[in-house]
């Protein structure tokens, strides 16, 4: 089971330095990410306006631990839903209606299902918000088109083997339409 370290989700700070390139198509960013991984830059990221199938495999990103959080939260909801109804029906207010069993588990199913889904959903959203550090106080927007129709490849200064001029020429060789060097903002 892989659970990412919290530091991985807090990669970008206002003082980040690095280089990013802008790409026009999902195929171009996939190819660029693959070549960047082969070049052995660590800590690079792809900035996408929508999910691109296969980008995680190409980047070498390990599988998230979020499905496990969802599973165990759902299991917790199932246990709570079952035990609450059983204890209420069998111990707190036991009523013998028409000779039926006090443990009428089949009547519990709708509530068990609802509490399972509710707990899984709430805990998943809460875990995602925590792991992604949402909301962030401030975040620099590298390029306005990354939220609508263009794709970005970000190589931070902290990457192994980083040399600004080499990274700029590397991203240009990948077909980056715009290549920008990011320096920290003065405050």
C-alpha positions as MATLAB code, in Angstrom:
seq = 'XXXXXXXXXXXXXXXXXXXXXXXXXXXXXXXXXXXXXXXXXXXXXXXXXXXXXXXXXXXXXXXXXXXXXXXXXXXXXXXXXXXXXXXXXXXXXXXXXXXXXXXXXXXXXXXXXXXXXXXXXXXXXXXXXXXXXXXXXXXXXXXXXXXXXXXXXXXXXXXXXXXXXXXXXXXXXXXXXXXXXXXXXXX';
ca = [
       0.000    0.000    0.000;
       1.371    3.369   -1.002;
       0.507    6.432    1.041;
       2.334    9.520   -0.203;
       4.261   11.744    2.163;
       2.653   15.072    2.890;
       5.723   16.916    1.578;
       4.995   15.612   -1.926;
       1.737   17.528   -2.012;
       3.338   20.798   -0.918;
       5.808   20.998   -3.787;
       5.184   24.549   -4.878;
       5.947   27.563   -2.779;
       5.985   31.220   -3.639;
       9.775   31.084   -3.783;
       9.890   28.255   -6.313;
      12.217   28.657   -9.194;
      12.301   26.594  -12.325;
      11.362   26.412  -15.982;
       8.088   25.532  -17.619;
       7.098   24.941  -21.208;
       3.685   25.192  -22.818;
       2.377   22.391  -25.049;
      -0.695   22.374  -27.272;
      -1.956   18.755  -27.249;
      -2.261   15.850  -24.809;
      -0.037   13.756  -27.084;
       2.685   16.416  -26.937;
       2.644   16.569  -23.138;
       2.701   12.757  -22.902;
       5.746   12.622  -25.149;
       7.432   15.472  -23.254;
       6.776   13.817  -19.882;
       8.185   10.517  -21.117;
      11.369   12.152  -22.412;
      11.728   14.180  -19.211;
      11.468   10.985  -17.145;
      14.095    9.355  -19.387;
      16.345   12.398  -18.887;
      16.075   11.585  -15.149;
      14.798   14.932  -13.872;
      13.254   14.389  -10.464;
      10.304   16.344   -9.158;
       8.997   17.506  -12.527;
       5.276   17.964  -12.956;
       2.730   18.231  -15.731;
       0.112   20.973  -15.452;
      -3.092   19.877  -17.185;
      -6.515   21.479  -17.692;
      -8.186   18.054  -17.624;
      -7.114   14.450  -16.972;
      -4.900   12.910  -19.647;
      -5.025    9.122  -19.810;
      -1.631    7.533  -19.178;
       0.175   10.591  -17.790;
       0.755    8.988  -14.374;
       2.423    5.920  -15.885;
       4.592    8.028  -18.182;
       5.689   10.295  -15.308;
       6.330    7.331  -13.020;
       3.876    8.583  -10.396;
       3.018    5.836   -7.903;
      -0.583    4.864   -7.287;
      -2.382    7.007   -4.730;
      -3.393    5.704   -1.323;
      -6.726    7.547   -1.540;
      -8.722    4.421   -2.590;
      -7.608    2.730    0.633;
      -8.848    5.678    2.654;
     -12.185    5.421    0.825;
     -12.377    1.667    1.431;
     -11.670    1.853    5.163;
     -13.992    4.843    5.606;
     -16.766    2.871    3.871;
     -16.032   -0.134    6.063;
     -16.212    2.137    9.119;
     -19.594    3.469    7.920;
     -20.872   -0.063    7.360;
     -19.885   -1.149   10.876;
     -21.367    1.994   12.451;
     -24.616    1.651   10.484;
     -25.015   -2.009   11.365;
     -24.100   -1.713   15.035;
     -26.205    1.408   15.631;
     -29.335   -0.193   14.202;
     -28.745   -3.538   15.886;
     -28.119   -2.009   19.310;
     -31.103    0.301   18.968;
     -33.439   -2.455   17.781;
     -32.253   -5.373   19.930;
     -31.153   -3.708   23.187;
     -32.413   -0.158   23.642;
     -36.023   -0.611   22.425;
     -36.680   -4.294   21.870;
     -40.162   -4.776   20.485;
     -41.528   -8.106   19.412;
     -43.755   -7.298   16.473;
     -45.566  -10.284   14.934;
     -42.926  -12.657   16.283;
     -40.146  -11.235   14.119;
     -36.535  -11.504   15.184;
     -34.978   -8.606   17.075;
     -32.053   -8.853   14.649;
     -33.857   -8.105   11.394;
     -30.660   -7.357    9.455;
     -32.412   -7.258    6.062;
     -34.324   -4.170    7.239;
     -30.998   -2.496    8.050;
     -29.610   -2.691    4.488;
     -30.838    0.702    3.163;
     -29.445    2.599    6.152;
     -26.192    0.599    6.105;
     -25.753    1.418    2.425;
     -26.432    5.118    2.934;
     -24.067    5.478    5.900;
     -21.356    3.503    4.077;
     -21.524    5.776    1.032;
     -21.772    8.905    3.188;
     -18.699    8.042    5.298;
     -16.667    6.971    2.258;
     -17.494   10.194    0.420;
     -16.924   12.567    3.324;
     -13.647   10.983    4.430;
     -12.361   10.851    0.849;
     -13.025   14.546    0.273;
     -11.515   15.452    3.646;
      -8.398   13.328    3.009;
      -7.976   14.780   -0.476;
      -8.278   18.323    0.842;
      -5.746   17.586    3.590;
      -3.238   15.867    1.295;
      -3.488   18.627   -1.324;
      -3.335   21.373    1.327;
      -6.583   22.949    0.186;
      -7.182   25.828    0.601;
      -3.764   27.331    0.034;
      -3.162   30.878    1.122;
      -1.698   31.908   -2.186;
      -0.407   30.193   -5.259;
       1.354   31.678   -8.223;
      -0.394   31.104  -11.539;
       2.263   30.115  -14.025;
       0.169   30.465  -17.187;
      -3.527   31.328  -17.516;
      -4.121   28.837  -20.338;
      -3.251   25.816  -18.140;
      -6.789   25.973  -16.775;
      -8.534   25.894  -20.124;
      -6.785   24.348  -23.126;
      -2.991   24.146  -22.898;
      -0.589   21.849  -21.085;
       2.544   22.622  -19.114;
       5.729   20.821  -18.174;
       7.339   22.192  -14.991;
      10.935   21.382  -14.039;
      11.851   22.924  -10.664;
      15.275   24.213   -9.722;
      15.456   21.477   -7.089;
      15.505   18.754   -9.801;
      18.612   16.587   -9.949;
      20.936   17.795  -12.716;
      19.168   21.153  -13.100;
      21.003   23.695  -15.216;
      18.781   26.557  -16.340;
      20.142   26.915  -19.865;
      20.146   23.144  -20.434;
      16.568   22.827  -19.177;
      15.387   25.691  -21.411;
      16.988   24.107  -24.486;
      15.664   20.668  -23.459;
      12.064   21.900  -23.219;
      12.414   23.729  -26.535;
      13.692   20.508  -28.125;
      10.555   18.748  -26.849;
       8.404   21.177  -28.805;
       7.442   23.604  -26.054;
       5.612   26.549  -27.645;
       6.577   28.951  -24.884;
       9.411   28.350  -22.462;
       9.519   30.558  -19.372;
      12.048   30.794  -16.551;
      10.341   31.397  -13.208;
      12.099   33.438  -10.567;
      10.787   34.083   -7.034;
       8.491   37.075   -6.610;
       9.753   39.948   -4.511;
       7.433   40.763   -1.637;
];
